[in-house]
Amino acid sequence: MEENILLDQLVERYIDNQASEKELEVFFFLLEQGKLDDILMKYMDKSQQTYITNNISLASQKPGKVKFIYNTRAVAAAAVVLVFLLAGIFLYNTRVLNQDTAVKYAQISTHNGELKSIELSDGSIVFLNSNSTLKYTDNFNGDKRMVELLEGEAYFDIKHDAAKPFVVKTGKILTNVLGTSFNIRSFKYINEVKITVTKGKVGVQSNYTEPAHIRQVILIPDEQADINRNTGSIIKNKVKSADILNWREGGLYFDNENFRDVSAILETKFGYAIKFANDDIPNYRFTAGFKSTENLIDILNALCLANNLKYKIANKTVLLKIAKNKLKPMIKKQTNPI
Amino acid sequence: MDDLNEKFLLTQISIGDDAAFSEIYAAYQPLLYRFVNRFLKSTAISEEICQDVFIKLWEKRQNLLYIESLKSYLFTLAKNQAFNLLKRSSLDNNIKAEILYSYIPEENTIEDKLHADEYMQYIEKVLNTLPLQSREVFRLCRQLGKTYDEAANDLGISRNGIKKHMVRSMKVLKYNVQRDFGIPLSIILAIIFNS
């Protein structure tokens, strides 16, 4: 038998509590020699995998159970420990027991056509657009105020607190402010995350692949950061922030956005599926603002007029296709209904 | 703990929220303990290793935003710590004594008899190559475990207390230093009291 198989057996028997006195002696000797390192690591890796994939869990674990430690040996040590324990018990009582150790957080979501506003515990206000989800804690424990825009679009009006910066996490993108107003749009179905500032100064950071790989921009009012969700690259644009906030009155605003994104927004807002008859159409771009009173037909009309398209509606599905008329140049000229 | 919750708690820990830390601790400490105890045998040492893992987690909290799986991260930390400790035990007689004392072989006489002769011969062979001094140290380590029992008897306290003290005495200073370097006392206490 090869030595490795014997060593393997020794390690296995050690782990399974089957090693005799002699085997233990040999085990520790060979361990010191470094002969068991690879085998031991192999068993540890295997065990680790079992724990991670098999989802082993202990059902009856009650967190927060107090257990005293008898710490002795020398009187001096005992005295030190006693002081430590007393301080500990005091702090434990005041800091841990009196406060529920579980972090309380709230998650708020909006569905189609619904808008909500939330007042956070620090007095900041968040306006949530339709089909959006925000997660936040009931108190801002820690050295930063952090919320997470899990999905969708929100406008933040943040109370100034220089000691506790406010951070909005959007996937791998962090928006850092002290006290300003800004808008974040981050729908899953749109590849670009857009952050627009209306007041104050905002730092935007995208962290991709590694902590070392961080991109950062500072935005001032009427500036927008377009962040590519896949790569984390940030492009800074000038915009009219008032237009961007159109959604708060139930309106829509598209700023040179491609049809793929435009149709995704329309789909969620109006509940119609939008399909393209021609593969080029998703790459068309569109700039227009709409009031809340304008319906899907108004928007489709503008969309088609601006790009020489036709649409058909059947079974809650809109089909867009290229219009084959020769007036194309003329129509293009008089469009852009903004 | 579902993924979304965990991601959120990690985010909170990364900005220094110790309540979120406690929640993660409560969720994972028992699992990690069971994992490392398979290899380390001693309750006191296994608990110590788990505490080290969580202290590391807290120290590295700034990086938590970038962790793909907290579970893998914690288990990898625990694995490495446990491995290092076991390696150290082959040189540190105090630790070796503690492991040996905690090692309770399962009664398995039938299997022992069936055990391949070749394996047993190999064990004997290695034993015979051991320097006398080394064998003496092993016996001393065995003895040391019993000494703890006697000390415990003399002092009228539990053996477990002695064990904990032995491992912990090496760490108390470390804790103080770590506290001075910005670990909230409450976290250390949460760890100690939960252990």
Coordinates of C-alpha atoms in Angstrom, one line a residue:
Chain A
M1 CA 0.0 0.0 0.0
E2 CA 1.2 3.4 -0.8
E3 CA 2.2 5.6 2.1
N4 CA -0.3 8.3 1.1
I5 CA -3.2 5.9 1.5
L6 CA -2.0 5.0 5.0
L7 CA -1.6 8.7 5.9
D8 CA -5.1 9.4 4.4
Q9 CA -6.4 6.7 6.7
L10 CA -4.7 8.2 9.7
V11 CA -6.2 11.6 9.1
E12 CA -9.6 10.2 8.5
R13 CA -9.5 8.2 11.7
Y14 CA -8.3 11.2 13.6
I15 CA -11.2 13.3 12.3
D16 CA -13.7 10.5 13.0
N17 CA -12.6 10.2 16.6
Q18 CA -11.3 6.6 15.9
A19 CA -7.6 7.1 16.5
S20 CA -6.0 5.2 19.3
E21 CA -3.4 6.6 21.6
K22 CA -0.6 5.4 19.3
E23 CA -2.3 6.8 16.2
L24 CA -2.7 10.2 17.9
E25 CA 1.0 10.2 18.7
V26 CA 1.9 9.4 15.1
F27 CA -0.7 11.9 13.9
F28 CA 0.9 14.8 15.8
F29 CA 4.4 13.7 14.9
L30 CA 3.6 13.6 11.2
L31 CA 1.7 16.8 11.4
E32 CA 4.8 18.5 12.8
Q33 CA 6.8 17.0 9.9
G34 CA 4.4 18.6 7.5
K35 CA 3.5 15.3 6.0
L36 CA -0.2 15.6 6.6
D37 CA -0.8 19.1 5.4
D38 CA -2.2 18.3 2.0
I39 CA -4.4 15.4 3.3
L40 CA -5.7 17.5 6.1
M41 CA -6.5 20.4 3.8
K42 CA -8.3 18.0 1.5
Y43 CA -10.5 16.8 4.3
M44 CA -11.1 20.3 5.4
D45 CA -12.1 21.4 1.9
K46 CA -14.4 18.5 1.6
S47 CA -16.1 19.2 4.9
Q48 CA -16.3 22.9 4.1
Q49 CA -18.1 22.1 0.8
T50 CA -20.6 19.9 2.6
Y51 CA -21.4 22.7 5.0
I52 CA -21.7 25.3 2.2
T53 CA -23.7 23.3 -0.3
N54 CA -25.9 21.1 1.9
N55 CA -27.2 24.0 3.8
I56 CA -26.7 22.3 7.1
S57 CA -28.3 24.4 9.8
L58 CA -28.9 24.2 13.5
A59 CA -32.6 24.8 14.0
S60 CA -32.7 25.3 17.8
Q61 CA -30.1 28.0 18.2
K62 CA -31.1 30.8 20.4
P63 CA -29.0 33.8 19.9
G64 CA -28.1 36.1 22.7
K65 CA -27.9 33.5 25.4
V66 CA -25.7 34.7 28.2
K67 CA -23.1 32.3 29.5
F68 CA -20.6 33.1 32.2
I69 CA -17.0 32.4 31.9
Y70 CA -15.1 31.2 34.9
N71 CA -11.7 32.8 34.5
T72 CA -9.2 32.0 37.1
R73 CA -5.8 30.5 37.8
A74 CA -4.2 33.4 39.4
V75 CA -5.8 35.9 41.7
A76 CA -4.5 38.8 39.6
A77 CA -5.9 37.3 36.5
A78 CA -9.2 36.7 38.2
A79 CA -9.3 40.3 39.4
V80 CA -8.7 41.6 35.9
V81 CA -11.3 39.3 34.6
L82 CA -13.8 40.3 37.2
V83 CA -13.4 44.0 36.2
F84 CA -13.7 43.0 32.6
L85 CA -16.8 41.0 33.3
L86 CA -18.5 43.7 35.4
A87 CA -17.8 46.2 32.7
G88 CA -19.0 43.7 30.3
I89 CA -22.2 42.9 32.1
F90 CA -22.9 46.6 32.6
L91 CA -22.3 47.3 28.9
Y92 CA -24.1 44.2 27.9
N93 CA -27.1 45.2 29.9
T94 CA -27.2 48.7 28.7
R95 CA -26.2 48.2 25.1
V96 CA -27.3 44.8 24.1
L97 CA -30.2 43.6 26.3
N98 CA -32.1 46.9 26.2
Q99 CA -31.9 47.0 22.5
D100 CA -33.3 44.4 20.2
T101 CA -30.2 42.9 18.6
A102 CA -32.0 42.2 15.4
V103 CA -31.6 45.0 12.8
K104 CA -35.0 46.4 11.9
Y105 CA -35.3 47.3 8.4
A106 CA -38.2 48.1 6.2
Q107 CA -38.7 47.4 2.5
I108 CA -41.1 49.4 0.6
S109 CA -42.3 48.7 -2.9
T110 CA -44.5 50.3 -5.5
H111 CA -46.4 48.6 -8.3
N112 CA -47.5 49.7 -11.7
G113 CA -48.6 53.3 -11.8
E114 CA -48.1 53.8 -8.0
L115 CA -45.9 56.5 -6.5
K116 CA -45.0 56.7 -2.8
S117 CA -43.1 59.0 -0.6
I118 CA -41.2 57.9 2.6
E119 CA -39.8 59.9 5.4
L120 CA -36.7 58.3 6.9
S121 CA -35.8 58.5 10.5
D122 CA -33.3 61.3 9.9
G123 CA -36.0 63.4 8.3
S124 CA -34.9 62.8 4.7
I125 CA -37.6 62.2 2.1
V126 CA -37.6 59.6 -0.6
F127 CA -40.1 59.7 -3.5
L128 CA -40.4 56.2 -5.0
N129 CA -41.4 55.8 -8.6
S130 CA -43.6 52.9 -9.9
N131 CA -42.2 49.4 -9.9
S132 CA -39.5 50.3 -7.4
T133 CA -38.2 48.9 -4.2
L134 CA -36.3 50.7 -1.4
K135 CA -34.7 49.0 1.6
Y136 CA -33.8 51.0 4.7
T137 CA -33.2 50.7 8.5
D138 CA -35.5 52.2 11.1
N139 CA -32.6 53.9 12.7
F140 CA -29.2 54.8 11.2
N141 CA -26.9 52.8 13.3
G142 CA -23.3 53.0 12.2
D143 CA -21.2 55.8 10.9
K144 CA -23.1 56.3 7.7
R145 CA -26.8 56.5 6.7
M146 CA -27.3 53.8 4.2
V147 CA -30.3 52.8 2.1
E148 CA -30.5 50.5 -0.8
L149 CA -32.5 51.1 -4.0
L150 CA -33.1 47.5 -4.9
E151 CA -35.0 48.3 -8.1
G152 CA -36.4 51.2 -9.9
E153 CA -36.3 54.9 -9.6
A154 CA -36.3 57.3 -6.6
Y155 CA -35.8 60.9 -5.8
F156 CA -33.9 61.7 -2.6
D157 CA -34.2 64.8 -0.6
I158 CA -31.6 64.3 2.1
K159 CA -31.3 66.1 5.4
H160 CA -27.8 67.6 5.9
D161 CA -25.6 65.8 8.4
A162 CA -21.9 66.3 7.8
A163 CA -21.1 63.7 10.5
K164 CA -23.1 60.9 8.9
P165 CA -22.9 60.8 5.1
F166 CA -25.9 59.4 3.3
V167 CA -25.2 56.5 1.0
V168 CA -27.5 55.0 -1.6
K169 CA -26.5 51.6 -2.7
T170 CA -27.6 50.5 -6.1
G171 CA -26.0 47.1 -6.9
K172 CA -22.3 47.9 -7.1
I173 CA -22.9 51.6 -7.4
L174 CA -22.7 53.9 -4.4
T175 CA -24.0 57.4 -4.3
N176 CA -22.5 59.4 -1.4
V177 CA -23.9 62.7 -0.2
L178 CA -24.0 64.9 2.9
G179 CA -27.3 66.6 2.2
T180 CA -28.6 67.2 -1.2
S181 CA -31.3 66.3 -3.7
F182 CA -30.8 63.8 -6.4
N183 CA -32.6 61.2 -8.5
I184 CA -31.5 57.6 -9.2
R185 CA -33.0 55.5 -11.9
S186 CA -31.9 51.8 -11.8
F187 CA -34.4 49.5 -13.4
K188 CA -33.2 45.9 -14.0
Y189 CA -34.4 45.9 -17.5
I190 CA -32.4 49.0 -18.4
N191 CA -28.7 48.6 -18.7
E192 CA -27.8 52.1 -17.6
V193 CA -28.2 53.5 -14.1
K194 CA -28.7 57.2 -14.2
I195 CA -28.0 59.5 -11.3
T196 CA -29.1 63.1 -11.6
V197 CA -28.5 66.0 -9.2
T198 CA -30.9 68.8 -8.5
K199 CA -29.3 70.4 -5.5
G200 CA -25.9 70.2 -3.8
K201 CA -23.0 67.9 -4.6
V202 CA -23.1 64.2 -5.0
G203 CA -20.3 61.6 -5.3
V204 CA -20.9 58.6 -7.4
Q205 CA -18.8 55.5 -7.2
S206 CA -18.9 52.3 -9.1
N207 CA -17.1 49.2 -7.7
Y208 CA -16.7 46.5 -10.1
T209 CA -14.8 43.2 -9.9
E210 CA -12.4 44.3 -7.3
P211 CA -12.2 47.0 -4.6
A212 CA -9.2 48.3 -6.5
H213 CA -11.4 48.9 -9.5
I214 CA -13.3 52.0 -8.5
R215 CA -14.5 54.7 -10.7
Q216 CA -15.7 58.0 -9.2
V217 CA -17.3 61.2 -10.3
I218 CA -18.6 64.3 -8.5
L219 CA -21.9 65.7 -9.8
I220 CA -23.3 69.2 -9.3
P221 CA -26.9 70.3 -10.1
D222 CA -28.1 69.5 -13.7
E223 CA -25.4 66.9 -14.1
Q224 CA -26.1 63.3 -14.7
A225 CA -23.9 60.2 -14.3
D226 CA -24.7 57.4 -16.8
I227 CA -23.3 54.2 -15.5
N228 CA -23.1 51.0 -17.5
R229 CA -24.4 48.2 -15.3
N230 CA -22.1 45.6 -16.9
T231 CA -18.8 47.4 -16.9
G232 CA -19.2 50.1 -14.3
S233 CA -18.0 52.8 -16.7
I234 CA -19.4 56.3 -15.9
I235 CA -20.3 59.0 -18.4
K236 CA -21.1 62.5 -17.1
N237 CA -23.8 64.5 -19.0
K238 CA -25.4 67.9 -18.7
V239 CA -29.2 67.6 -18.3
K240 CA -32.2 69.6 -17.3
S241 CA -32.9 67.9 -13.9
A242 CA -36.4 69.3 -13.8
D243 CA -37.3 67.2 -16.8
I244 CA -35.8 64.1 -15.2
L245 CA -38.1 64.6 -12.2
N246 CA -41.2 64.6 -14.5
W247 CA -42.1 61.1 -13.1
R248 CA -43.0 62.6 -9.8
E249 CA -46.1 64.2 -11.4
G250 CA -46.8 60.9 -13.2
G251 CA -45.1 62.1 -16.4
L252 CA -42.4 60.5 -18.4
Y253 CA -39.2 61.9 -19.8
F254 CA -36.8 60.3 -22.2
D255 CA -33.4 61.9 -22.8
N256 CA -31.9 60.5 -25.9
E257 CA -32.7 57.0 -24.9
N258 CA -32.7 53.9 -27.1
F259 CA -36.0 52.2 -28.0
R260 CA -35.1 49.1 -26.0
D261 CA -35.2 51.2 -22.8
V262 CA -38.0 53.4 -23.8
S263 CA -40.2 50.4 -24.6
A264 CA -39.2 48.7 -21.4
I265 CA -40.4 51.8 -19.4
L266 CA -43.6 52.0 -21.4
E267 CA -44.3 48.3 -20.9
T268 CA -44.1 48.6 -17.1
K269 CA -46.0 51.8 -17.0
F270 CA -48.9 50.8 -19.3
G271 CA -48.9 47.0 -19.1
Y272 CA -48.6 46.5 -22.8
A273 CA -45.9 44.4 -24.4
I274 CA -43.9 46.2 -27.1
K275 CA -42.4 44.3 -30.0
F276 CA -40.3 45.3 -32.9
A277 CA -40.8 44.1 -36.4
N278 CA -37.3 45.2 -37.5
D279 CA -34.1 44.5 -35.6
D280 CA -32.8 48.1 -36.0
I281 CA -35.6 49.7 -34.2
P282 CA -34.4 48.9 -30.6
N283 CA -31.3 51.0 -31.3
Y284 CA -33.3 54.1 -32.4
R285 CA -33.0 57.0 -30.0
F286 CA -35.7 59.2 -28.6
T287 CA -36.0 62.4 -26.7
A288 CA -39.3 63.6 -25.4
G289 CA -41.3 64.6 -22.3
F290 CA -44.9 63.6 -21.6
K291 CA -47.4 64.8 -19.0
S292 CA -49.3 62.4 -16.8
T293 CA -52.4 63.1 -18.9
E294 CA -50.9 61.7 -22.0
N295 CA -51.7 58.1 -22.6
L296 CA -49.9 55.3 -24.5
I297 CA -51.4 56.3 -27.8
D298 CA -50.1 59.8 -27.5
I299 CA -46.7 58.6 -26.7
L300 CA -46.7 56.0 -29.5
N301 CA -47.8 58.7 -31.9
A302 CA -44.9 60.9 -31.0
L303 CA -42.5 58.0 -31.1
C304 CA -43.6 56.9 -34.5
L305 CA -43.7 60.4 -35.9
A306 CA -40.2 61.2 -34.8
N307 CA -38.8 58.0 -36.3
N308 CA -40.9 57.2 -39.2
L309 CA -42.5 54.2 -37.7
K310 CA -45.9 52.6 -37.7
Y311 CA -47.6 50.7 -34.8
K312 CA -50.3 48.1 -34.5
I313 CA -52.0 47.1 -31.3
A314 CA -53.5 43.7 -30.7
N315 CA -53.9 41.6 -27.6
K316 CA -52.2 44.1 -25.3
T317 CA -49.2 44.0 -27.6
V318 CA -47.8 46.9 -29.6
L319 CA -45.9 46.1 -32.8
L320 CA -43.6 48.8 -34.1
K321 CA -42.4 48.7 -37.7
I322 CA -40.7 50.9 -40.2
A323 CA -43.2 53.0 -42.2
K324 CA -42.6 52.7 -45.9
N325 CA -43.5 56.1 -47.1
K326 CA -41.5 58.5 -49.0
L327 CA -42.2 61.5 -46.8
K328 CA -39.6 60.3 -44.4
P329 CA -37.2 63.3 -44.6
M330 CA -40.0 65.8 -44.2
I331 CA -41.5 64.1 -41.2
K332 CA -38.2 63.8 -39.5
K333 CA -37.7 67.5 -39.8
Q334 CA -40.9 68.5 -38.0
T335 CA -40.7 66.1 -35.1
N336 CA -39.1 65.8 -31.8
P337 CA -42.2 66.7 -29.8
I338 CA -40.6 68.3 -26.8
Chain B
M1 CA -31.1 33.7 6.2
D2 CA -32.1 34.6 2.7
D3 CA -29.7 36.1 0.3
L4 CA -31.2 39.5 0.1
N5 CA -31.3 39.8 3.9
E6 CA -27.7 38.7 4.1
K7 CA -26.5 41.2 1.5
F8 CA -28.3 43.9 3.3
L9 CA -26.8 43.0 6.7
L10 CA -23.3 42.9 5.0
T11 CA -23.9 46.4 3.7
Q12 CA -24.9 47.5 7.2
I13 CA -21.8 45.8 8.8
S14 CA -19.6 47.5 6.2
I15 CA -20.6 50.8 7.6
G16 CA -20.1 49.7 11.2
D17 CA -23.5 48.6 12.3
D18 CA -22.8 46.2 15.2
A19 CA -26.5 45.1 15.5
A20 CA -26.2 43.7 12.0
F21 CA -22.9 42.0 13.0
S22 CA -24.6 40.3 15.9
E23 CA -27.3 39.0 13.6
I24 CA -24.7 37.5 11.3
Y25 CA -22.9 36.1 14.3
A26 CA -25.9 34.4 15.7
A27 CA -26.7 32.9 12.3
Y28 CA -23.3 31.5 11.5
Q29 CA -21.4 30.9 14.7
P30 CA -23.0 27.5 15.5
L31 CA -22.3 26.2 12.0
L32 CA -18.7 27.4 12.0
Y33 CA -18.2 25.9 15.5
R34 CA -19.4 22.5 14.3
F35 CA -17.1 22.7 11.3
V36 CA -13.9 23.6 13.1
N37 CA -14.7 21.3 16.0
R38 CA -14.5 18.3 13.7
F39 CA -10.8 19.0 13.4
L40 CA -9.9 20.7 16.6
K41 CA -11.9 18.5 19.1
S42 CA -11.6 21.0 22.0
T43 CA -14.6 23.1 22.8
A44 CA -12.4 26.0 24.1
I45 CA -10.2 26.0 21.1
S46 CA -13.0 25.7 18.6
E47 CA -14.8 28.6 20.2
E48 CA -11.7 30.6 20.1
I49 CA -11.2 30.0 16.4
C50 CA -14.8 31.1 15.7
Q51 CA -14.2 34.3 17.6
D52 CA -11.1 35.0 15.6
V53 CA -13.1 34.5 12.4
F54 CA -15.7 37.0 13.5
I55 CA -13.1 39.5 14.6
K56 CA -11.5 39.2 11.2
L57 CA -14.9 39.7 9.6
W58 CA -15.3 42.9 11.6
E59 CA -11.8 44.1 10.8
K60 CA -12.3 43.6 7.1
R61 CA -15.9 45.0 7.1
Q62 CA -15.0 47.6 4.5
N63 CA -14.6 44.8 2.0
L64 CA -17.8 43.1 2.7
L65 CA -19.7 44.9 -0.1
Y66 CA -17.7 42.9 -2.5
I67 CA -18.2 39.5 -1.1
E68 CA -20.1 37.1 -3.3
S69 CA -21.0 34.5 -0.7
L70 CA -20.7 35.3 3.0
K71 CA -20.9 31.6 3.9
S72 CA -18.0 30.7 1.7
Y73 CA -16.0 33.6 3.1
L74 CA -16.6 32.6 6.7
F75 CA -15.9 29.0 6.1
T76 CA -12.7 29.7 4.3
L77 CA -11.6 32.0 7.1
A78 CA -12.5 29.3 9.6
K79 CA -10.8 26.6 7.6
N80 CA -7.5 28.5 7.4
Q81 CA -7.6 29.4 11.1
A82 CA -8.3 25.8 12.1
F83 CA -5.6 24.5 9.8
N84 CA -3.0 26.9 11.2
L85 CA -4.0 26.1 14.8
L86 CA -3.7 22.4 14.2
K87 CA -0.3 22.9 12.7
R88 CA 0.7 25.1 15.6
S89 CA -0.5 22.4 18.0
S90 CA 2.2 20.0 16.8
L91 CA 4.7 22.5 18.2
D92 CA 2.8 24.1 21.1
N93 CA 2.4 21.6 23.9
N94 CA -0.3 23.5 25.7
I95 CA -2.5 23.3 22.6
K96 CA -1.6 19.7 21.9
A97 CA -2.5 18.8 25.5
E98 CA -5.8 20.5 25.2
I99 CA -6.7 18.7 22.0
L100 CA -5.5 15.3 23.3
Y101 CA -7.5 15.8 26.5
S102 CA -10.6 16.6 24.5
Y103 CA -10.1 13.7 22.1
I104 CA -12.6 11.0 23.1
P105 CA -12.1 8.0 20.9
E106 CA -15.3 6.3 19.9
E107 CA -15.6 2.7 21.0
N108 CA -15.2 0.8 17.8
T109 CA -13.5 -2.4 18.7
I110 CA -15.0 -4.5 15.8
E111 CA -13.7 -2.1 13.2
D112 CA -10.3 -1.9 14.9
K113 CA -10.0 -5.6 14.7
L114 CA -10.9 -5.6 11.0
H115 CA -8.4 -2.9 10.5
A116 CA -5.8 -3.7 7.9
D117 CA -2.7 -5.1 9.4
E118 CA -0.6 -3.1 7.0
Y119 CA -2.0 0.1 8.5
M120 CA -1.3 -0.9 12.1
Q121 CA 2.2 -2.0 11.1
Y122 CA 2.8 1.3 9.5
I123 CA 1.7 3.1 12.7
E124 CA 4.1 1.0 14.8
K125 CA 6.9 1.6 12.3
V126 CA 6.6 5.3 12.6
L127 CA 6.3 5.1 16.3
N128 CA 9.6 3.3 16.4
T129 CA 11.3 6.0 14.4
L130 CA 10.2 8.7 16.9
P131 CA 13.0 10.2 19.0
L132 CA 12.7 9.3 22.6
Q133 CA 12.4 13.0 23.5
S134 CA 9.5 13.4 21.2
R135 CA 7.7 10.5 22.8
E136 CA 8.3 11.9 26.2
V137 CA 6.8 15.2 25.2
F138 CA 3.7 13.4 24.0
R139 CA 3.3 11.7 27.3
L140 CA 3.8 15.0 29.1
C141 CA 1.0 16.5 27.0
R142 CA -1.2 13.6 28.0
Q143 CA -0.3 14.3 31.6
L144 CA -0.9 18.0 31.2
G145 CA -4.5 17.4 30.5
K146 CA -4.8 15.6 33.8
T147 CA -2.9 18.3 35.5
Y148 CA -5.7 20.7 34.5
D149 CA -8.1 18.4 36.2
E150 CA -6.2 18.5 39.4
A151 CA -5.8 22.3 39.3
A152 CA -9.5 22.6 38.8
N153 CA -10.1 20.4 41.7
D154 CA -7.8 22.3 43.9
L155 CA -9.4 25.6 43.0
G156 CA -12.9 24.2 43.2
I157 CA -13.8 25.4 39.8
S158 CA -14.8 23.7 36.6
R159 CA -12.3 22.2 34.3
N160 CA -13.9 24.0 31.5
G161 CA -13.0 27.3 33.2
I162 CA -9.4 26.3 33.3
K163 CA -9.5 25.2 29.7
K164 CA -11.0 28.5 28.6
H165 CA -8.6 30.4 30.7
M166 CA -5.7 28.6 29.1
V167 CA -6.6 29.4 25.6
R168 CA -8.0 32.8 26.5
S169 CA -5.1 34.0 28.5
M170 CA -3.1 34.1 25.3
K171 CA -5.8 36.2 23.7
V172 CA -6.8 38.7 26.4
L173 CA -4.1 41.1 25.4
K174 CA -4.9 40.7 21.8
Y175 CA -8.5 41.6 22.5
N176 CA -7.4 44.8 24.3
V177 CA -5.3 45.8 21.4
Q178 CA -8.0 45.1 19.0
R179 CA -10.4 47.1 21.1
D180 CA -8.1 50.0 21.0
F181 CA -8.0 49.6 17.2
G182 CA -11.6 50.3 16.9
I183 CA -13.6 47.2 17.6
P184 CA -16.6 48.2 19.7
L185 CA -16.5 46.5 23.0
S186 CA -20.1 45.4 22.5
I187 CA -19.0 43.2 19.7
I188 CA -16.3 41.5 21.7
L189 CA -18.8 41.1 24.5
A190 CA -21.4 39.7 22.2
I191 CA -18.9 37.2 21.0
I192 CA -17.8 36.3 24.5
F193 CA -21.2 36.1 26.0
N194 CA -22.6 34.1 23.1
S195 CA -19.8 31.6 23.1

